[in-house]
Short mmCIF file of C-alpha atoms in Angstrom, two decimals:
data_model
loop_
_atom_site.label_atom_id
_atom_site.label_comp_id
_atom_site.label_asym_id
_atom_site.label_seq_id
_atom_site.Cartn_x
_atom_site.Cartn_y
_atom_site.Cartn_z
CA UNK C 1 -20.44 -19.03 -22.50
CA UNK C 2 -18.52 -15.74 -22.54
CA UNK C 3 -20.95 -12.86 -22.74
CA UNK C 4 -20.07 -9.57 -24.45
CA UNK C 5 -19.79 -6.78 -21.93
CA UNK C 6 -23.05 -5.24 -23.13
CA UNK C 7 -24.97 -8.45 -22.31
CA UNK C 8 -23.67 -9.06 -18.80
CA UNK C 9 -25.85 -11.58 -16.90
CA UNK C 10 -27.85 -10.39 -13.92
CA UNK C 11 -26.93 -11.53 -10.43
CA UNK C 12 -29.84 -13.96 -10.32
CA UNK C 13 -28.93 -15.41 -13.72
CA UNK C 14 -25.31 -15.74 -12.61
CA UNK C 15 -26.21 -17.59 -9.42
CA UNK C 16 -28.53 -19.92 -11.30
CA UNK C 17 -25.76 -20.70 -13.78
CA UNK C 18 -23.21 -21.15 -10.96
CA UNK C 19 -25.50 -23.72 -9.32
CA UNK C 20 -25.73 -25.66 -12.58
CA UNK C 21 -22.00 -25.15 -13.22
CA UNK C 22 -21.13 -26.75 -9.88
CA UNK C 23 -23.51 -29.65 -10.51
CA UNK C 24 -21.90 -30.31 -13.90
CA UNK C 25 -18.43 -30.25 -12.35
CA UNK C 26 -19.48 -32.72 -9.66
CA UNK C 27 -21.01 -35.00 -12.29
CA UNK C 28 -17.78 -34.97 -14.31
CA UNK C 29 -15.76 -35.73 -11.19
CA UNK C 30 -18.22 -38.40 -10.03
CA UNK C 31 -18.57 -36.83 -6.60
CA UNK C 32 -19.30 -33.56 -4.83
CA UNK C 33 -16.57 -34.24 -2.27
CA UNK C 34 -14.05 -31.40 -2.24
CA UNK C 35 -10.65 -31.96 -3.81
CA UNK C 36 -7.55 -30.97 -1.87
CA UNK C 37 -5.69 -28.48 -4.09
CA UNK C 38 -1.99 -27.89 -4.34
CA UNK C 39 -0.31 -24.62 -3.52
CA UNK C 40 -0.50 -21.66 -5.82
CA UNK C 41 2.36 -21.57 -8.35
CA UNK C 42 2.82 -18.11 -9.83
CA UNK C 43 2.79 -18.00 -13.60
CA UNK C 44 5.27 -15.68 -15.30
CA UNK C 45 4.92 -14.95 -19.00
CA UNK C 46 6.55 -14.12 -21.30
CA UNK C 47 9.83 -15.85 -20.46
CA UNK C 48 13.05 -13.90 -20.72
CA UNK C 49 13.86 -13.52 -24.46
CA UNK C 50 16.92 -15.63 -25.14
CA UNK C 51 17.96 -13.42 -28.09
CA UNK C 52 18.81 -10.62 -25.67
CA UNK C 53 21.53 -12.73 -24.09
CA UNK C 54 23.23 -13.13 -27.46
CA UNK C 55 22.63 -9.56 -28.64
CA UNK C 56 20.71 -10.66 -31.73
CA UNK C 57 20.20 -7.50 -33.79
CA UNK C 58 16.73 -6.55 -35.12
CA UNK C 59 18.10 -6.84 -38.66
CA UNK C 60 19.06 -10.48 -38.04
CA UNK C 61 15.42 -11.61 -38.09
CA UNK C 62 15.28 -12.32 -41.79
CA UNK C 63 13.83 -15.83 -41.96
CA UNK C 64 10.37 -17.30 -41.44
CA UNK C 65 9.05 -20.70 -40.45
CA UNK C 66 6.08 -22.15 -38.56
CA UNK C 67 5.60 -23.91 -35.26
CA UNK C 68 3.19 -26.84 -35.20
CA UNK C 69 1.77 -27.36 -31.71
CA UNK C 70 -1.52 -28.28 -30.03
CA UNK C 71 -3.12 -28.77 -33.44
CA UNK C 72 -2.37 -25.21 -34.52
CA UNK C 73 0.20 -23.45 -36.69
CA UNK C 74 2.04 -20.37 -35.42
CA UNK C 75 4.27 -18.01 -37.45
CA UNK C 76 7.87 -17.83 -36.29
CA UNK C 77 10.53 -15.26 -37.22
CA UNK C 78 14.01 -16.74 -37.59
CA UNK C 79 17.48 -15.32 -37.01
CA UNK C 80 20.49 -17.41 -38.06
CA UNK C 81 23.67 -16.34 -36.25
CA UNK C 82 27.07 -17.78 -35.40
CA UNK C 83 25.61 -18.71 -32.00
CA UNK C 84 22.82 -20.82 -33.47
CA UNK C 85 19.30 -20.41 -34.81
CA UNK C 86 16.85 -18.19 -32.92
CA UNK C 87 13.10 -18.16 -33.26
CA UNK C 88 10.53 -15.59 -32.17
CA UNK C 89 6.80 -16.39 -32.08
CA UNK C 90 4.93 -13.16 -31.48
CA UNK C 91 1.46 -14.74 -31.01
CA UNK C 92 2.90 -16.70 -28.06
CA UNK C 93 5.31 -14.01 -26.81
CA UNK C 94 8.03 -16.64 -26.92
CA UNK C 95 11.59 -17.11 -28.14
CA UNK C 96 13.81 -20.16 -28.41
CA UNK C 97 17.30 -21.12 -29.56
CA UNK C 98 18.65 -24.26 -31.19
CA UNK C 99 21.60 -25.60 -33.15
CA UNK C 100 19.42 -25.66 -36.26
CA UNK C 101 15.86 -24.81 -37.18
CA UNK C 102 14.25 -28.15 -36.15
CA UNK C 103 16.14 -28.04 -32.84
CA UNK C 104 14.94 -24.47 -32.25
CA UNK C 105 11.31 -25.41 -32.98
CA UNK C 106 11.53 -28.37 -30.60
CA UNK C 107 12.85 -26.06 -27.89
CA UNK C 108 10.08 -23.56 -28.60
CA UNK C 109 7.41 -26.26 -28.44
CA UNK C 110 8.75 -27.43 -25.07
CA UNK C 111 8.95 -23.87 -23.76
CA UNK C 112 5.33 -23.20 -24.76
CA UNK C 113 3.94 -26.12 -22.75
CA UNK C 114 3.27 -24.15 -19.53
CA UNK C 115 1.37 -21.49 -21.50
CA UNK C 116 -0.69 -24.07 -23.36
CA UNK C 117 -1.42 -25.98 -20.16
CA UNK C 118 -2.71 -22.81 -18.51
CA UNK C 119 -4.80 -21.87 -21.55
CA UNK C 120 -6.38 -25.32 -21.77
CA UNK C 121 -7.09 -25.30 -18.04
CA UNK C 122 -8.85 -21.94 -18.31
CA UNK C 123 -10.91 -23.16 -21.27
CA UNK C 124 -11.83 -26.37 -19.44
CA UNK C 125 -12.93 -24.42 -16.36
CA UNK C 126 -15.12 -22.23 -18.57
CA UNK C 127 -16.43 -25.41 -20.26
CA UNK C 128 -15.03 -24.36 -23.61
CA UNK C 129 -13.20 -26.48 -26.14
CA UNK C 130 -9.67 -25.74 -27.28
CA UNK C 131 -7.43 -23.25 -25.54
CA UNK C 132 -8.24 -19.83 -24.12
CA UNK C 133 -6.05 -17.29 -25.91
CA UNK C 134 -7.65 -14.11 -24.59
CA UNK C 135 -7.12 -12.02 -21.46
CA UNK C 136 -8.82 -12.75 -18.16
CA UNK C 137 -9.42 -9.03 -17.68
CA UNK C 138 -11.69 -9.04 -20.75
CA UNK C 139 -14.01 -11.78 -19.49
CA UNK C 140 -17.59 -11.13 -18.42
CA UNK C 141 -18.49 -11.24 -14.74
CA UNK C 142 -19.94 -14.75 -14.76
CA UNK C 143 -16.79 -16.14 -16.35
CA UNK C 144 -14.65 -14.45 -13.69
CA UNK C 145 -16.77 -16.12 -11.01
CA UNK C 146 -16.30 -19.49 -12.69
CA UNK C 147 -12.54 -19.00 -12.84
CA UNK C 148 -12.47 -18.71 -9.04
CA UNK C 149 -13.01 -22.49 -9.18
CA UNK C 150 -10.06 -23.13 -11.49
CA UNK C 151 -7.84 -25.95 -10.27
CA UNK C 152 -4.85 -23.79 -11.23
CA UNK C 153 -4.86 -21.54 -8.20
CA UNK C 154 -2.87 -18.83 -9.97
CA UNK C 155 -5.68 -18.52 -12.53
CA UNK C 156 -8.21 -18.30 -9.68
CA UNK C 157 -6.03 -15.62 -8.09
CA UNK C 158 -5.99 -13.59 -11.29
CA UNK C 159 -9.79 -13.75 -11.48
CA UNK C 160 -9.95 -12.67 -7.83
CA UNK C 161 -7.75 -9.66 -8.55
CA UNK C 162 -9.98 -8.66 -11.46
CA UNK C 163 -13.12 -8.95 -9.33
CA UNK C 164 -11.51 -6.85 -6.61
CA UNK C 165 -10.81 -4.09 -9.12
CA UNK C 166 -14.58 -3.77 -9.65
CA UNK C 167 -15.61 -4.32 -6.04
CA UNK C 168 -18.08 -1.42 -5.96
CA UNK C 169 -20.34 -3.14 -8.49
CA UNK C 170 -23.38 -4.42 -6.49
CA UNK C 171 -23.49 -7.48 -8.74
CA UNK C 172 -20.65 -9.17 -6.83
CA UNK C 173 -21.80 -9.52 -3.23
CA UNK C 174 -24.70 -11.99 -3.63
CA UNK C 175 -22.68 -14.01 -6.14
CA UNK C 176 -19.67 -14.21 -3.83
CA UNK C 177 -21.90 -15.25 -0.93
CA UNK C 178 -23.33 -17.91 -3.25
CA UNK C 179 -19.79 -19.25 -3.75
CA UNK C 180 -19.27 -19.44 0.03
CA UNK C 181 -22.50 -21.43 0.30
CA UNK C 182 -21.46 -23.90 -2.42
CA UNK C 183 -21.34 -27.49 -1.16
CA UNK C 184 -21.20 -29.19 -4.57
CA UNK C 185 -18.29 -28.11 -6.79
CA UNK C 186 -15.21 -30.31 -6.20
CA UNK C 187 -12.89 -27.28 -6.42
CA UNK C 188 -15.02 -25.09 -4.18
CA UNK C 189 -12.31 -24.63 -1.53
CA UNK C 190 -10.16 -22.74 -4.05
CA UNK C 191 -13.07 -20.46 -4.91
CA UNK C 192 -14.09 -19.98 -1.28
CA UNK C 193 -10.55 -19.06 -0.25
CA UNK C 194 -10.56 -16.40 -2.98
CA UNK C 195 -13.90 -15.03 -1.76
CA UNK C 196 -12.67 -14.90 1.83
CA UNK C 197 -9.57 -13.07 0.64
CA UNK C 198 -11.85 -10.53 -1.05
CA UNK C 199 -13.95 -10.28 2.10
CA UNK C 200 -10.96 -9.09 4.09
CA UNK C 201 -12.10 -5.84 2.50
CA UNK C 202 -15.81 -6.60 2.93
CA UNK C 203 -16.90 -2.94 3.28
CA UNK C 204 -15.92 -2.38 -0.36
CA UNK C 205 -18.43 -5.05 -1.40
CA UNK C 206 -21.17 -4.66 1.21
CA UNK C 207 -22.99 -1.88 2.99
CA UNK C 208 -23.86 -2.16 6.67
CA UNK C 209 -27.22 -3.76 5.92
CA UNK C 210 -25.65 -6.40 3.66
CA UNK C 211 -22.65 -7.36 5.76
CA UNK C 212 -24.62 -9.72 7.99
CA UNK C 213 -25.46 -11.94 4.99
CA UNK C 214 -21.76 -12.37 4.23
CA UNK C 215 -20.99 -13.02 7.89
CA UNK C 216 -23.72 -15.67 8.05
CA UNK C 217 -22.15 -17.46 5.07
CA UNK C 218 -18.70 -17.35 6.70
CA UNK C 219 -20.13 -18.65 9.97
CA UNK C 220 -21.81 -21.54 8.20
CA UNK C 221 -18.57 -22.38 6.40
CA UNK C 222 -16.88 -22.70 9.79
CA UNK C 223 -19.84 -24.46 11.41
CA UNK C 224 -20.05 -27.51 9.16
CA UNK C 225 -16.50 -27.70 7.73
CA UNK C 226 -15.52 -31.22 6.66
CA UNK C 227 -11.95 -30.26 5.78
CA UNK C 228 -9.58 -27.33 5.69
CA UNK C 229 -8.41 -27.74 2.12
CA UNK C 230 -6.65 -24.62 0.77
CA UNK C 231 -6.70 -23.37 4.40
CA UNK C 232 -10.17 -22.06 3.66
CA UNK C 233 -11.68 -22.62 7.11
CA UNK C 234 -8.62 -21.15 8.76
CA UNK C 235 -9.05 -18.14 6.48
CA UNK C 236 -12.70 -17.81 7.54
CA UNK C 237 -11.61 -17.40 11.15
CA UNK C 238 -9.01 -14.83 10.11
CA UNK C 239 -11.62 -12.75 8.28
CA UNK C 240 -14.02 -12.72 11.21
CA UNK C 241 -11.41 -12.26 13.91
CA UNK C 242 -8.89 -10.04 12.16
CA UNK C 243 -11.06 -7.97 9.82
CA UNK C 244 -14.54 -7.90 11.40
CA UNK C 245 -13.65 -8.18 15.09
CA UNK C 246 -15.97 -5.65 16.67
CA UNK C 247 -19.61 -5.95 15.66
CA UNK C 248 -19.49 -9.45 14.19
CA UNK C 249 -16.25 -11.32 14.74
CA UNK C 250 -16.27 -11.84 18.49
CA UNK C 251 -19.88 -13.04 18.96
CA UNK C 252 -19.83 -15.23 15.84
CA UNK C 253 -16.53 -16.91 16.67
CA UNK C 254 -17.61 -17.49 20.28
CA UNK C 255 -20.70 -19.24 18.96
CA UNK C 256 -18.52 -21.33 16.62
CA UNK C 257 -16.73 -22.83 19.61
CA UNK C 258 -19.84 -25.04 19.72
CA UNK C 259 -19.68 -25.97 16.04
CA UNK C 260 -20.08 -29.68 15.22
CA UNK C 261 -16.94 -29.44 13.08
CA UNK C 262 -13.66 -29.88 14.95
CA UNK C 263 -11.95 -28.04 12.09
CA UNK C 264 -14.42 -25.21 12.56
CA UNK C 265 -13.81 -25.07 16.31
CA UNK C 266 -10.08 -24.88 15.68
CA UNK C 267 -10.63 -21.97 13.28
CA UNK C 268 -12.78 -20.18 15.85
CA UNK C 269 -10.09 -20.51 18.53
CA UNK C 270 -7.52 -18.97 16.24
CA UNK C 271 -9.86 -16.19 15.15
CA UNK C 272 -10.60 -15.26 18.76
CA UNK C 273 -6.93 -14.47 19.36
CA UNK C 274 -7.26 -11.71 16.77
CA UNK C 275 -10.54 -10.49 18.28
CA UNK C 276 -8.71 -10.11 21.58
CA UNK C 277 -6.01 -8.11 19.79
CA UNK C 278 -8.43 -5.67 18.18
CA UNK C 279 -11.15 -5.68 20.84
CA UNK C 280 -9.41 -6.01 24.22
CA UNK C 281 -12.68 -5.36 26.07
CA UNK C 282 -13.71 -8.86 25.02
CA UNK C 283 -10.58 -10.50 26.39
CA UNK C 284 -12.11 -11.72 29.69
CA UNK C 285 -15.10 -13.22 27.89
CA UNK C 286 -12.86 -14.94 25.35
CA UNK C 287 -10.58 -16.34 28.07
CA UNK C 288 -13.58 -17.72 29.96
CA UNK C 289 -14.93 -19.34 26.82
CA UNK C 290 -11.58 -20.93 26.00
CA UNK C 291 -11.27 -22.18 29.57
CA UNK C 292 -14.59 -23.98 29.10
CA UNK C 293 -13.38 -25.47 25.82
CA UNK C 294 -10.18 -26.64 27.50
CA UNK C 295 -12.28 -28.49 30.07
CA UNK C 296 -15.00 -29.94 27.84
CA UNK C 297 -13.67 -30.30 24.28
CA UNK C 298 -13.76 -33.96 23.15
CA UNK C 299 -10.73 -33.70 20.81
CA UNK C 300 -7.46 -33.74 22.76
CA UNK C 301 -5.55 -31.61 20.25
CA UNK C 302 -8.17 -28.89 20.41
CA UNK C 303 -8.29 -28.99 24.21
CA UNK C 304 -4.54 -28.37 24.27
CA UNK C 305 -4.86 -25.67 21.61
CA UNK C 306 -7.56 -23.85 23.58
CA UNK C 307 -5.47 -24.03 26.75
CA UNK C 308 -2.37 -22.61 25.15
CA UNK C 309 -4.28 -19.96 23.20
CA UNK C 310 -6.03 -18.89 26.40
CA UNK C 311 -2.61 -18.50 28.03
CA UNK C 312 -1.34 -16.41 25.12
CA UNK C 313 -4.38 -14.13 25.28
CA UNK C 314 -4.11 -13.72 29.06
CA UNK C 315 -0.43 -12.82 28.65
CA UNK C 316 -1.35 -10.31 25.92
CA UNK C 317 1.22 -12.02 23.72
CA UNK C 318 2.04 -10.60 20.31
CA UNK C 319 2.07 -14.06 18.77
CA UNK C 320 0.20 -17.29 19.44
CA UNK C 321 0.67 -21.03 19.48
CA UNK C 322 0.45 -22.76 16.11
CA UNK C 323 -2.78 -24.59 15.37
CA UNK C 324 -2.65 -28.38 15.63
CA UNK C 325 -3.14 -30.87 12.82
CA UNK C 326 -6.05 -33.13 13.71
CA UNK C 327 -5.66 -36.91 13.53
CA UNK C 328 -8.24 -37.37 10.74
CA UNK C 329 -6.89 -34.67 8.43
CA UNK C 330 -5.26 -35.80 5.17
#
């Protein structure tokens, strides 16, 4: 449900609903196993108006017709010129051109498909029927949290940007930590990547007393990672090592070298390079820890990674070896 702004849900209500939301998504999917998402594809709308290329004058828009699409009817303004028939659908912010009116409407229907697909995906994520024809910026806070899980990563990104614009609201922190702790929703890696991206600016969401709760959630994400879909676990190491390197990053990432997850250990090794950059006093301790990993790590690729990262840190290199792909990763 989309709540009016004056009836925003409390943080506790939101987390309760998110728990049930994730369970419903897993039931629909038939599994709580995470789904590997594709890359983010930026959505640009409206498209360039084709009438501009042909210098269609405002007085040329004298006709009217309708576009039938997705079970709805949309008004279309029509301009008939020597270059063909042009249509303008203001509700969709869309223009099209054809040799005749039916040809123009077919072109408009085809051109509208990406918009409709995005709108139906947003509605499906919010568990609504039909298409979402509003603005993400107008959604209530719970709906923005749900959109972090959208399989269209550009939609999730837009929700993330909107949340960031209200970062000072104390509502967000416990809810975002809840998302990091989610082990049920099939699209959780998309949502967790978005949260980690927000937590690169963690002080805007959390005071000193609250930061440790967020760090604990990030550590646990690294500790028991079953995959690195959406580069989420890699991102967790970046946040700890590159953005919280002093009080939290170094000790937490050193502890994660003992994580049961090989993917988590790989993330910790990468994150420690950035700790050494920002906190050079820890460099000897980090090198010693990586030397131990290089001697005892059971996964050959990670042993090699630890060895080469240790060498980069000792050399005070400005860049580091690329992380390996592990044999079991899809």
